[in-house]
PDB file of N, CA, C and O in Angstrom:
ATOM      1  N   UNK C  30       6.933   2.386  22.619  1.00 57.00           N
ATOM      2  CA  UNK C  30       7.342   2.063  21.272  1.00 57.00           C
ATOM      3  C   UNK C  30       6.097   2.050  20.391  1.00 57.00           C
ATOM      4  O   UNK C  30       5.125   1.370  20.679  1.00 57.00           O
ATOM      5  N   UNK C  31       6.131   2.811  19.326  1.00 66.00           N
ATOM      6  CA  UNK C  31       5.001   2.878  18.402  1.00 66.00           C
ATOM      7  C   UNK C  31       5.277   2.007  17.185  1.00 66.00           C
ATOM      8  O   UNK C  31       6.419   1.784  16.808  1.00 66.00           O
ATOM      9  N   UNK C  32       4.206   1.522  16.611  1.00 81.00           N
ATOM     10  CA  UNK C  32       4.333   0.686  15.419  1.00 81.00           C
ATOM     11  C   UNK C  32       3.279   1.119  14.412  1.00 81.00           C
ATOM     12  O   UNK C  32       2.163   1.466  14.778  1.00 81.00           O
ATOM     13  N   UNK C  33       3.647   1.117  13.144  1.00 89.00           N
ATOM     14  CA  UNK C  33       2.710   1.492  12.089  1.00 89.00           C
ATOM     15  C   UNK C  33       2.737   0.479  10.965  1.00 89.00           C
ATOM     16  O   UNK C  33       3.755  -0.162  10.726  1.00 89.00           O
ATOM     17  N   UNK C  34       1.611   0.337  10.287  1.00 93.00           N
ATOM     18  CA  UNK C  34       1.504  -0.613   9.179  1.00 93.00           C
ATOM     19  C   UNK C  34       0.971   0.121   7.952  1.00 93.00           C
ATOM     20  O   UNK C  34       0.018   0.881   8.046  1.00 93.00           O
ATOM     21  N   UNK C  35       1.610  -0.125   6.817  1.00 95.00           N
ATOM     22  CA  UNK C  35       1.220   0.505   5.563  1.00 95.00           C
ATOM     23  C   UNK C  35       1.061  -0.582   4.502  1.00 95.00           C
ATOM     24  O   UNK C  35       1.877  -1.488   4.405  1.00 95.00           O
ATOM     25  N   UNK C  36      -0.001  -0.476   3.696  1.00 97.00           N
ATOM     26  CA  UNK C  36      -0.220  -1.376   2.577  1.00 97.00           C
ATOM     27  C   UNK C  36       0.279  -0.672   1.324  1.00 97.00           C
ATOM     28  O   UNK C  36      -0.151   0.439   1.023  1.00 97.00           O
ATOM     29  N   UNK C  37       1.211  -1.313   0.608  1.00 97.00           N
ATOM     30  CA  UNK C  37       1.794  -0.736  -0.601  1.00 97.00           C
ATOM     31  C   UNK C  37       1.381  -1.604  -1.787  1.00 97.00           C
ATOM     32  O   UNK C  37       1.710  -2.786  -1.838  1.00 97.00           O
ATOM     33  N   UNK C  38       0.633  -0.995  -2.724  1.00 97.00           N
ATOM     34  CA  UNK C  38       0.115  -1.714  -3.882  1.00 97.00           C
ATOM     35  C   UNK C  38       0.803  -1.221  -5.148  1.00 97.00           C
ATOM     36  O   UNK C  38       0.866  -0.014  -5.389  1.00 97.00           O
ATOM     37  N   UNK C  39       1.305  -2.143  -5.949  1.00 98.00           N
ATOM     38  CA  UNK C  39       1.966  -1.795  -7.201  1.00 98.00           C
ATOM     39  C   UNK C  39       1.087  -2.135  -8.389  1.00 98.00           C
ATOM     40  O   UNK C  39       0.511  -3.228  -8.464  1.00 98.00           O
ATOM     41  N   UNK C  40       0.971  -1.192  -9.311  1.00 97.00           N
ATOM     42  CA  UNK C  40       0.158  -1.363 -10.509  1.00 97.00           C
ATOM     43  C   UNK C  40       0.975  -0.961 -11.729  1.00 97.00           C
ATOM     44  O   UNK C  40       2.019  -0.332 -11.624  1.00 97.00           O
ATOM     45  N   UNK C  41       0.441  -1.301 -12.884  1.00 96.00           N
ATOM     46  CA  UNK C  41       0.988  -0.843 -14.152  1.00 96.00           C
ATOM     47  C   UNK C  41      -0.186  -0.292 -14.958  1.00 96.00           C
ATOM     48  O   UNK C  41      -1.272  -0.882 -14.960  1.00 96.00           O
ATOM     49  N   UNK C  42       0.022   0.865 -15.625  1.00 94.00           N
ATOM     50  CA  UNK C  42      -1.070   1.424 -16.428  1.00 94.00           C
ATOM     51  C   UNK C  42      -1.036   0.839 -17.833  1.00 94.00           C
ATOM     52  O   UNK C  42      -0.175   0.021 -18.149  1.00 94.00           O
ATOM     53  N   UNK C  43      -1.961   1.254 -18.687  1.00 91.00           N
ATOM     54  CA  UNK C  43      -2.097   0.688 -20.033  1.00 91.00           C
ATOM     55  C   UNK C  43      -0.862   0.925 -20.898  1.00 91.00           C
ATOM     56  O   UNK C  43      -0.565   0.133 -21.795  1.00 91.00           O
ATOM     57  N   UNK C  44      -0.111   1.982 -20.632  1.00 93.00           N
ATOM     58  CA  UNK C  44       1.089   2.258 -21.431  1.00 93.00           C
ATOM     59  C   UNK C  44       2.348   1.624 -20.843  1.00 93.00           C
ATOM     60  O   UNK C  44       3.442   1.826 -21.350  1.00 93.00           O
ATOM     61  N   UNK C  45       2.196   0.845 -19.757  1.00 94.00           N
ATOM     62  CA  UNK C  45       3.331   0.134 -19.181  1.00 94.00           C
ATOM     63  C   UNK C  45       4.067   0.863 -18.078  1.00 94.00           C
ATOM     64  O   UNK C  45       5.066   0.364 -17.567  1.00 94.00           O
ATOM     65  N   UNK C  46       3.583   2.034 -17.682  1.00 95.00           N
ATOM     66  CA  UNK C  46       4.217   2.790 -16.606  1.00 95.00           C
ATOM     67  C   UNK C  46       3.802   2.219 -15.254  1.00 95.00           C
ATOM     68  O   UNK C  46       2.621   1.962 -15.013  1.00 95.00           O
ATOM     69  N   UNK C  47       4.768   2.040 -14.362  1.00 96.00           N
ATOM     70  CA  UNK C  47       4.483   1.535 -13.026  1.00 96.00           C
ATOM     71  C   UNK C  47       3.987   2.655 -12.129  1.00 96.00           C
ATOM     72  O   UNK C  47       4.406   3.808 -12.255  1.00 96.00           O
ATOM     73  N   UNK C  48       3.102   2.304 -11.215  1.00 95.00           N
ATOM     74  CA  UNK C  48       2.607   3.258 -10.229  1.00 95.00           C
ATOM     75  C   UNK C  48       2.407   2.540  -8.906  1.00 95.00           C
ATOM     76  O   UNK C  48       2.235   1.313  -8.871  1.00 95.00           O
ATOM     77  N   UNK C  49       2.462   3.295  -7.818  1.00 96.00           N
ATOM     78  CA  UNK C  49       2.313   2.725  -6.486  1.00 96.00           C
ATOM     79  C   UNK C  49       1.273   3.522  -5.709  1.00 96.00           C
ATOM     80  O   UNK C  49       1.259   4.745  -5.752  1.00 96.00           O
ATOM     81  N   UNK C  50       0.410   2.813  -5.015  1.00 96.00           N
ATOM     82  CA  UNK C  50      -0.541   3.424  -4.097  1.00 96.00           C
ATOM     83  C   UNK C  50      -0.231   2.896  -2.704  1.00 96.00           C
ATOM     84  O   UNK C  50      -0.063   1.687  -2.520  1.00 96.00           O
ATOM     85  N   UNK C  51      -0.150   3.787  -1.724  1.00 96.00           N
ATOM     86  CA  UNK C  51       0.151   3.397  -0.347  1.00 96.00           C
ATOM     87  C   UNK C  51      -0.979   3.836   0.572  1.00 96.00           C
ATOM     88  O   UNK C  51      -1.489   4.951   0.445  1.00 96.00           O
ATOM     89  N   UNK C  52      -1.345   2.966   1.483  1.00 95.00           N
ATOM     90  CA  UNK C  52      -2.406   3.240   2.437  1.00 95.00           C
ATOM     91  C   UNK C  52      -1.877   3.022   3.850  1.00 95.00           C
ATOM     92  O   UNK C  52      -1.544   1.902   4.232  1.00 95.00           O
ATOM     93  N   UNK C  53      -1.801   4.098   4.616  1.00 93.00           N
ATOM     94  CA  UNK C  53      -1.329   4.023   6.001  1.00 93.00           C
ATOM     95  C   UNK C  53      -2.401   3.395   6.887  1.00 93.00           C
ATOM     96  O   UNK C  53      -3.585   3.384   6.541  1.00 93.00           O
ATOM     97  N   UNK C  54      -1.978   2.903   8.035  1.00 92.00           N
ATOM     98  CA  UNK C  54      -2.863   2.312   9.046  1.00 92.00           C
ATOM     99  C   UNK C  54      -3.606   1.093   8.501  1.00 92.00           C
ATOM    100  O   UNK C  54      -4.778   0.866   8.828  1.00 92.00           O
ATOM    101  N   UNK C  55      -2.948   0.332   7.657  1.00 93.00           N
ATOM    102  CA  UNK C  55      -3.561  -0.860   7.067  1.00 93.00           C
ATOM    103  C   UNK C  55      -3.690  -1.964   8.113  1.00 93.00           C
ATOM    104  O   UNK C  55      -2.919  -2.034   9.068  1.00 93.00           O
ATOM    105  N   UNK C  56      -4.640  -2.824   7.895  1.00 91.00           N
ATOM    106  CA  UNK C  56      -4.857  -3.971   8.773  1.00 91.00           C
ATOM    107  C   UNK C  56      -3.815  -5.036   8.446  1.00 91.00           C
ATOM    108  O   UNK C  56      -3.810  -5.595   7.347  1.00 91.00           O
ATOM    109  N   UNK C  57      -2.917  -5.307   9.376  1.00 87.00           N
ATOM    110  CA  UNK C  57      -1.812  -6.239   9.140  1.00 87.00           C
ATOM    111  C   UNK C  57      -2.296  -7.666   8.900  1.00 87.00           C
ATOM    112  O   UNK C  57      -1.600  -8.459   8.269  1.00 87.00           O
ATOM    113  N   UNK C  58      -3.493  -7.985   9.357  1.00 92.00           N
ATOM    114  CA  UNK C  58      -4.012  -9.349   9.216  1.00 92.00           C
ATOM    115  C   UNK C  58      -4.825  -9.545   7.933  1.00 92.00           C
ATOM    116  O   UNK C  58      -5.480 -10.581   7.776  1.00 92.00           O
ATOM    117  N   UNK C  59      -4.785  -8.593   7.017  1.00 93.00           N
ATOM    118  CA  UNK C  59      -5.530  -8.730   5.756  1.00 93.00           C
ATOM    119  C   UNK C  59      -5.029  -9.962   4.997  1.00 93.00           C
ATOM    120  O   UNK C  59      -3.833 -10.221   4.936  1.00 93.00           O
ATOM    121  N   UNK C  60      -5.958 -10.691   4.416  1.00 95.00           N
ATOM    122  CA  UNK C  60      -5.589 -11.896   3.668  1.00 95.00           C
ATOM    123  C   UNK C  60      -5.228 -11.536   2.229  1.00 95.00           C
ATOM    124  O   UNK C  60      -5.564 -10.453   1.738  1.00 95.00           O
ATOM    125  N   UNK C  61      -4.584 -12.468   1.554  1.00 96.00           N
ATOM    126  CA  UNK C  61      -4.232 -12.269   0.148  1.00 96.00           C
ATOM    127  C   UNK C  61      -5.491 -12.073  -0.691  1.00 96.00           C
ATOM    128  O   UNK C  61      -5.513 -11.250  -1.611  1.00 96.00           O
ATOM    129  N   UNK C  62      -6.552 -12.792  -0.374  1.00 97.00           N
ATOM    130  CA  UNK C  62      -7.807 -12.663  -1.122  1.00 97.00           C
ATOM    131  C   UNK C  62      -8.406 -11.268  -0.942  1.00 97.00           C
ATOM    132  O   UNK C  62      -8.933 -10.683  -1.896  1.00 97.00           O
ATOM    133  N   UNK C  63      -8.320 -10.715   0.266  1.00 97.00           N
ATOM    134  CA  UNK C  63      -8.834  -9.369   0.520  1.00 97.00           C
ATOM    135  C   UNK C  63      -8.032  -8.319  -0.236  1.00 97.00           C
ATOM    136  O   UNK C  63      -8.598  -7.388  -0.816  1.00 97.00           O
ATOM    137  N   UNK C  64      -6.715  -8.463  -0.246  1.00 97.00           N
ATOM    138  CA  UNK C  64      -5.857  -7.510  -0.950  1.00 97.00           C
ATOM    139  C   UNK C  64      -6.100  -7.604  -2.458  1.00 97.00           C
ATOM    140  O   UNK C  64      -6.200  -6.584  -3.144  1.00 97.00           O
ATOM    141  N   UNK C  65      -6.237  -8.812  -2.960  1.00 97.00           N
ATOM    142  CA  UNK C  65      -6.501  -8.992  -4.385  1.00 97.00           C
ATOM    143  C   UNK C  65      -7.846  -8.377  -4.769  1.00 97.00           C
ATOM    144  O   UNK C  65      -7.971  -7.729  -5.814  1.00 97.00           O
ATOM    145  N   UNK C  66      -8.864  -8.548  -3.925  1.00 97.00           N
ATOM    146  CA  UNK C  66     -10.179  -7.965  -4.187  1.00 97.00           C
ATOM    147  C   UNK C  66     -10.086  -6.432  -4.180  1.00 97.00           C
ATOM    148  O   UNK C  66     -10.707  -5.761  -5.020  1.00 97.00           O
ATOM    149  N   UNK C  67      -9.313  -5.880  -3.265  1.00 96.00           N
ATOM    150  CA  UNK C  67      -9.111  -4.430  -3.223  1.00 96.00           C
ATOM    151  C   UNK C  67      -8.452  -3.949  -4.509  1.00 96.00           C
ATOM    152  O   UNK C  67      -8.901  -2.972  -5.128  1.00 96.00           O
ATOM    153  N   UNK C  68      -7.411  -4.629  -4.939  1.00 97.00           N
ATOM    154  CA  UNK C  68      -6.703  -4.230  -6.152  1.00 97.00           C
ATOM    155  C   UNK C  68      -7.597  -4.343  -7.386  1.00 97.00           C
ATOM    156  O   UNK C  68      -7.584  -3.459  -8.254  1.00 97.00           O
ATOM    157  N   UNK C  69      -8.412  -5.388  -7.456  1.00 97.00           N
ATOM    158  CA  UNK C  69      -9.348  -5.530  -8.572  1.00 97.00           C
ATOM    159  C   UNK C  69     -10.384  -4.413  -8.564  1.00 97.00           C
ATOM    160  O   UNK C  69     -10.770  -3.905  -9.614  1.00 97.00           O
ATOM    161  N   UNK C  70     -10.827  -4.011  -7.375  1.00 96.00           N
ATOM    162  CA  UNK C  70     -11.760  -2.900  -7.256  1.00 96.00           C
ATOM    163  C   UNK C  70     -11.150  -1.589  -7.690  1.00 96.00           C
ATOM    164  O   UNK C  70     -11.801  -0.762  -8.342  1.00 96.00           O
ATOM    165  N   UNK C  71      -9.885  -1.379  -7.346  1.00 95.00           N
ATOM    166  CA  UNK C  71      -9.180  -0.164  -7.764  1.00 95.00           C
ATOM    167  C   UNK C  71      -9.059  -0.129  -9.285  1.00 95.00           C
ATOM    168  O   UNK C  71      -9.277   0.906  -9.916  1.00 95.00           O
ATOM    169  N   UNK C  72      -8.730  -1.264  -9.890  1.00 96.00           N
ATOM    170  CA  UNK C  72      -8.615  -1.335 -11.354  1.00 96.00           C
ATOM    171  C   UNK C  72      -9.974  -1.093 -12.003  1.00 96.00           C
ATOM    172  O   UNK C  72     -10.085  -0.324 -12.961  1.00 96.00           O
ATOM    173  N   UNK C  73     -11.021  -1.707 -11.469  1.00 96.00           N
ATOM    174  CA  UNK C  73     -12.363  -1.567 -12.041  1.00 96.00           C
ATOM    175  C   UNK C  73     -12.864  -0.128 -11.977  1.00 96.00           C
ATOM    176  O   UNK C  73     -13.610   0.318 -12.846  1.00 96.00           O
ATOM    177  N   UNK C  74     -12.463   0.598 -10.946  1.00 94.00           N
ATOM    178  CA  UNK C  74     -12.907   1.982 -10.762  1.00 94.00           C
ATOM    179  C   UNK C  74     -11.760   2.960 -10.992  1.00 94.00           C
ATOM    180  O   UNK C  74     -11.773   4.074 -10.469  1.00 94.00           O
ATOM    181  N   UNK C  75     -10.794   2.556 -11.778  1.00 90.00           N
ATOM    182  CA  UNK C  75      -9.565   3.326 -11.960  1.00 90.00           C
ATOM    183  C   UNK C  75      -9.716   4.663 -12.633  1.00 90.00           C
ATOM    184  O   UNK C  75      -8.792   5.477 -12.604  1.00 90.00           O
ATOM    185  N   UNK C  76     -10.858   4.937 -13.224  1.00 90.00           N
ATOM    186  CA  UNK C  76     -11.041   6.205 -13.933  1.00 90.00           C
ATOM    187  C   UNK C  76     -10.981   7.409 -12.997  1.00 90.00           C
ATOM    188  O   UNK C  76     -10.868   8.544 -13.468  1.00 90.00           O
ATOM    189  N   UNK C  77     -11.028   7.197 -11.692  1.00 92.00           N
ATOM    190  CA  UNK C  77     -10.914   8.312 -10.751  1.00 92.00           C
ATOM    191  C   UNK C  77      -9.475   8.806 -10.632  1.00 92.00           C
ATOM    192  O   UNK C  77      -9.233   9.866 -10.076  1.00 92.00           O
ATOM    193  N   UNK C  78      -8.516   8.047 -11.153  1.00 89.00           N
ATOM    194  CA  UNK C  78      -7.105   8.411 -11.080  1.00 89.00           C
ATOM    195  C   UNK C  78      -6.656   9.069 -12.382  1.00 89.00           C
ATOM    196  O   UNK C  78      -7.112   8.699 -13.463  1.00 89.00           O
ATOM    197  N   UNK C  79      -5.741  10.023 -12.268  1.00 89.00           N
ATOM    198  CA  UNK C  79      -5.154  10.641 -13.462  1.00 89.00           C
ATOM    199  C   UNK C  79      -4.336   9.605 -14.229  1.00 89.00           C
ATOM    200  O   UNK C  79      -4.335   9.570 -15.456  1.00 89.00           O
ATOM    201  N   UNK C  80      -3.626   8.751 -13.504  1.00 89.00           N
ATOM    202  CA  UNK C  80      -2.835   7.668 -14.069  1.00 89.00           C
ATOM    203  C   UNK C  80      -3.608   6.378 -13.773  1.00 89.00           C
ATOM    204  O   UNK C  80      -3.503   5.819 -12.688  1.00 89.00           O
ATOM    205  N   UNK C  81      -4.411   5.906 -14.703  1.00 93.00           N
ATOM    206  CA  UNK C  81      -5.350   4.794 -14.472  1.00 93.00           C
ATOM    207  C   UNK C  81      -4.618   3.462 -14.375  1.00 93.00           C
ATOM    208  O   UNK C  81      -3.948   3.056 -15.325  1.00 93.00           O
ATOM    209  N   UNK C  82      -4.737   2.756 -13.230  1.00 95.00           N
ATOM    210  CA  UNK C  82      -4.108   1.436 -13.102  1.00 95.00           C
ATOM    211  C   UNK C  82      -4.835   0.399 -13.948  1.00 95.00           C
ATOM    212  O   UNK C  82      -6.060   0.355 -13.966  1.00 95.00           O
ATOM    213  N   UNK C  83      -4.062  -0.428 -14.668  1.00 96.00           N
ATOM    214  CA  UNK C  83      -4.657  -1.443 -15.540  1.00 96.00           C
ATOM    215  C   UNK C  83      -4.341  -2.862 -15.092  1.00 96.00           C
ATOM    216  O   UNK C  83      -5.134  -3.778 -15.313  1.00 96.00           O
ATOM    217  N   UNK C  84      -3.188  -3.061 -14.463  1.00 97.00           N
ATOM    218  CA  UNK C  84      -2.745  -4.396 -14.068  1.00 97.00           C
ATOM    219  C   UNK C  84      -2.172  -4.359 -12.655  1.00 97.00           C
ATOM    220  O   UNK C  84      -1.375  -3.476 -12.330  1.00 97.00           O
ATOM    221  N   UNK C  85      -2.561  -5.329 -11.828  1.00 97.00           N
ATOM    222  CA  UNK C  85      -1.986  -5.471 -10.489  1.00 97.00           C
ATOM    223  C   UNK C  85      -0.625  -6.141 -10.616  1.00 97.00           C
ATOM    224  O   UNK C  85      -0.502  -7.174 -11.286  1.00 97.00           O
ATOM    225  N   UNK C  86       0.391  -5.563 -10.010  1.00 97.00           N
ATOM    226  CA  UNK C  86       1.747  -6.108 -10.117  1.00 97.00           C
ATOM    227  C   UNK C  86       2.268  -6.662  -8.790  1.00 97.00           C
ATOM    228  O   UNK C  86       2.941  -7.677  -8.763  1.00 97.00           O
ATOM    229  N   UNK C  87       2.000  -5.963  -7.675  1.00 98.00           N
ATOM    230  CA  UNK C  87       2.569  -6.393  -6.396  1.00 98.00           C
ATOM    231  C   UNK C  87       1.762  -5.811  -5.239  1.00 98.00           C
ATOM    232  O   UNK C  87       1.038  -4.833  -5.402  1.00 98.00           O
ATOM    233  N   UNK C  88       1.915  -6.426  -4.097  1.00 97.00           N
ATOM    234  CA  UNK C  88       1.288  -5.929  -2.874  1.00 97.00           C
ATOM    235  C   UNK C  88       2.134  -6.367  -1.694  1.00 97.00           C
ATOM    236  O   UNK C  88       2.653  -7.497  -1.685  1.00 97.00           O
ATOM    237  N   UNK C  89       2.298  -5.460  -0.743  1.00 97.00           N
ATOM    238  CA  UNK C  89       3.058  -5.828   0.455  1.00 97.00           C
ATOM    239  C   UNK C  89       2.612  -4.986   1.632  1.00 97.00           C
ATOM    240  O   UNK C  89       2.073  -3.886   1.472  1.00 97.00           O
ATOM    241  N   UNK C  90       2.805  -5.534   2.821  1.00 95.00           N
ATOM    242  CA  UNK C  90       2.574  -4.821   4.071  1.00 95.00           C
ATOM    243  C   UNK C  90       3.938  -4.379   4.580  1.00 95.00           C
ATOM    244  O   UNK C  90       4.866  -5.189   4.659  1.00 95.00           O
ATOM    245  N   UNK C  91       4.060  -3.101   4.898  1.00 95.00           N
ATOM    246  CA  UNK C  91       5.298  -2.566   5.447  1.00 95.00           C
ATOM    247  C   UNK C  91       5.017  -2.158   6.893  1.00 95.00           C
ATOM    248  O   UNK C  91       4.133  -1.327   7.147  1.00 95.00           O
ATOM    249  N   UNK C  92       5.737  -2.745   7.825  1.00 93.00           N
ATOM    250  CA  UNK C  92       5.565  -2.436   9.237  1.00 93.00           C
ATOM    251  C   UNK C  92       6.786  -1.689   9.738  1.00 93.00           C
ATOM    252  O   UNK C  92       7.913  -2.133   9.534  1.00 93.00           O
ATOM    253  N   UNK C  93       6.543  -0.549  10.368  1.00 92.00           N
ATOM    254  CA  UNK C  93       7.636   0.246  10.932  1.00 92.00           C
ATOM    255  C   UNK C  93       7.488   0.292  12.442  1.00 92.00           C
ATOM    256  O   UNK C  93       6.379   0.309  12.973  1.00 92.00           O
ATOM    257  N   UNK C  94       8.601   0.317  13.108  1.00 90.00           N
ATOM    258  CA  UNK C  94       8.626   0.410  14.555  1.00 90.00           C
ATOM    259  C   UNK C  94       9.409   1.653  14.929  1.00 90.00           C
ATOM    260  O   UNK C  94      10.448   1.946  14.351  1.00 90.00           O
ATOM    261  N   UNK C  95       8.895   2.375  15.913  1.00 87.00           N
ATOM    262  CA  UNK C  95       9.521   3.612  16.340  1.00 87.00           C
ATOM    263  C   UNK C  95       9.905   3.480  17.814  1.00 87.00           C
ATOM    264  O   UNK C  95       9.125   3.022  18.632  1.00 87.00           O
ATOM    265  N   UNK C  96      11.115   3.872  18.128  1.00 87.00           N
ATOM    266  CA  UNK C  96      11.588   3.862  19.501  1.00 87.00           C
ATOM    267  C   UNK C  96      12.286   5.190  19.794  1.00 87.00           C
ATOM    268  O   UNK C  96      13.062   5.673  18.976  1.00 87.00           O
ATOM    269  N   UNK C  97      11.981   5.783  20.944  1.00 88.00           N
ATOM    270  CA  UNK C  97      12.614   7.042  21.321  1.00 88.00           C
ATOM    271  C   UNK C  97      13.766   6.785  22.272  1.00 88.00           C
ATOM    272  O   UNK C  97      13.722   5.866  23.101  1.00 88.00           O
ATOM    273  N   UNK C  98      14.793   7.606  22.150  1.00 91.00           N
ATOM    274  CA  UNK C  98      15.947   7.511  23.030  1.00 91.00           C
ATOM    275  C   UNK C  98      15.916   8.677  24.001  1.00 91.00           C
ATOM    276  O   UNK C  98      15.606   9.805  23.627  1.00 91.00           O
ATOM    277  N   UNK C  99      16.258   8.393  25.255  1.00 91.00           N
ATOM    278  CA  UNK C  99      16.356   9.445  26.265  1.00 91.00           C
ATOM    279  C   UNK C  99      17.723  10.084  26.141  1.00 91.00           C
ATOM    280  O   UNK C  99      18.744   9.472  26.447  1.00 91.00           O
ATOM    281  N   UNK C 100      17.784  11.293  25.655  1.00 95.00           N
ATOM    282  CA  UNK C 100      19.045  11.992  25.433  1.00 95.00           C
ATOM    283  C   UNK C 100      19.400  12.947  26.554  1.00 95.00           C
ATOM    284  O   UNK C 100      20.398  13.672  26.450  1.00 95.00           O
ATOM    285  N   UNK C 101      18.641  12.946  27.624  1.00 91.00           N
ATOM    286  CA  UNK C 101      18.889  13.889  28.723  1.00 91.00           C
ATOM    287  C   UNK C 101      20.053  13.473  29.607  1.00 91.00           C
ATOM    288  O   UNK C 101      20.561  14.277  30.373  1.00 91.00           O
ATOM    289  N   UNK C 102      20.491  12.250  29.527  1.00 76.00           N
ATOM    290  CA  UNK C 102      21.564  11.764  30.415  1.00 76.00           C
ATOM    291  C   UNK C 102      22.931  12.140  29.892  1.00 76.00           C
ATOM    292  O   UNK C 102      23.210  12.346  28.778  1.00 76.00           O
TER     293      UNK C 102
END
C-alpha cells in the first residue's frame, strides 16, 4: 500500500483572484509556523509568478492512500 502527501496552499492576488499552489511529497509533520513561514516567503518573492500571490488564505496537507486489487482470481 502506497501513501502520498501533498501540501496545498491557497493565496489571493492583489486583484482578489484566488490561486492554489500544490507541492507533492510534502513533509506531513510540518508545523503551522513552518507552513506560515513558507507562505510568507512565497508572497515576499512572488514576482517570480505570472499571477503574484498577495495574501495567504489557506493551507492543508492532503494524504492519499493507494491499494491495488488482485484481479487475476
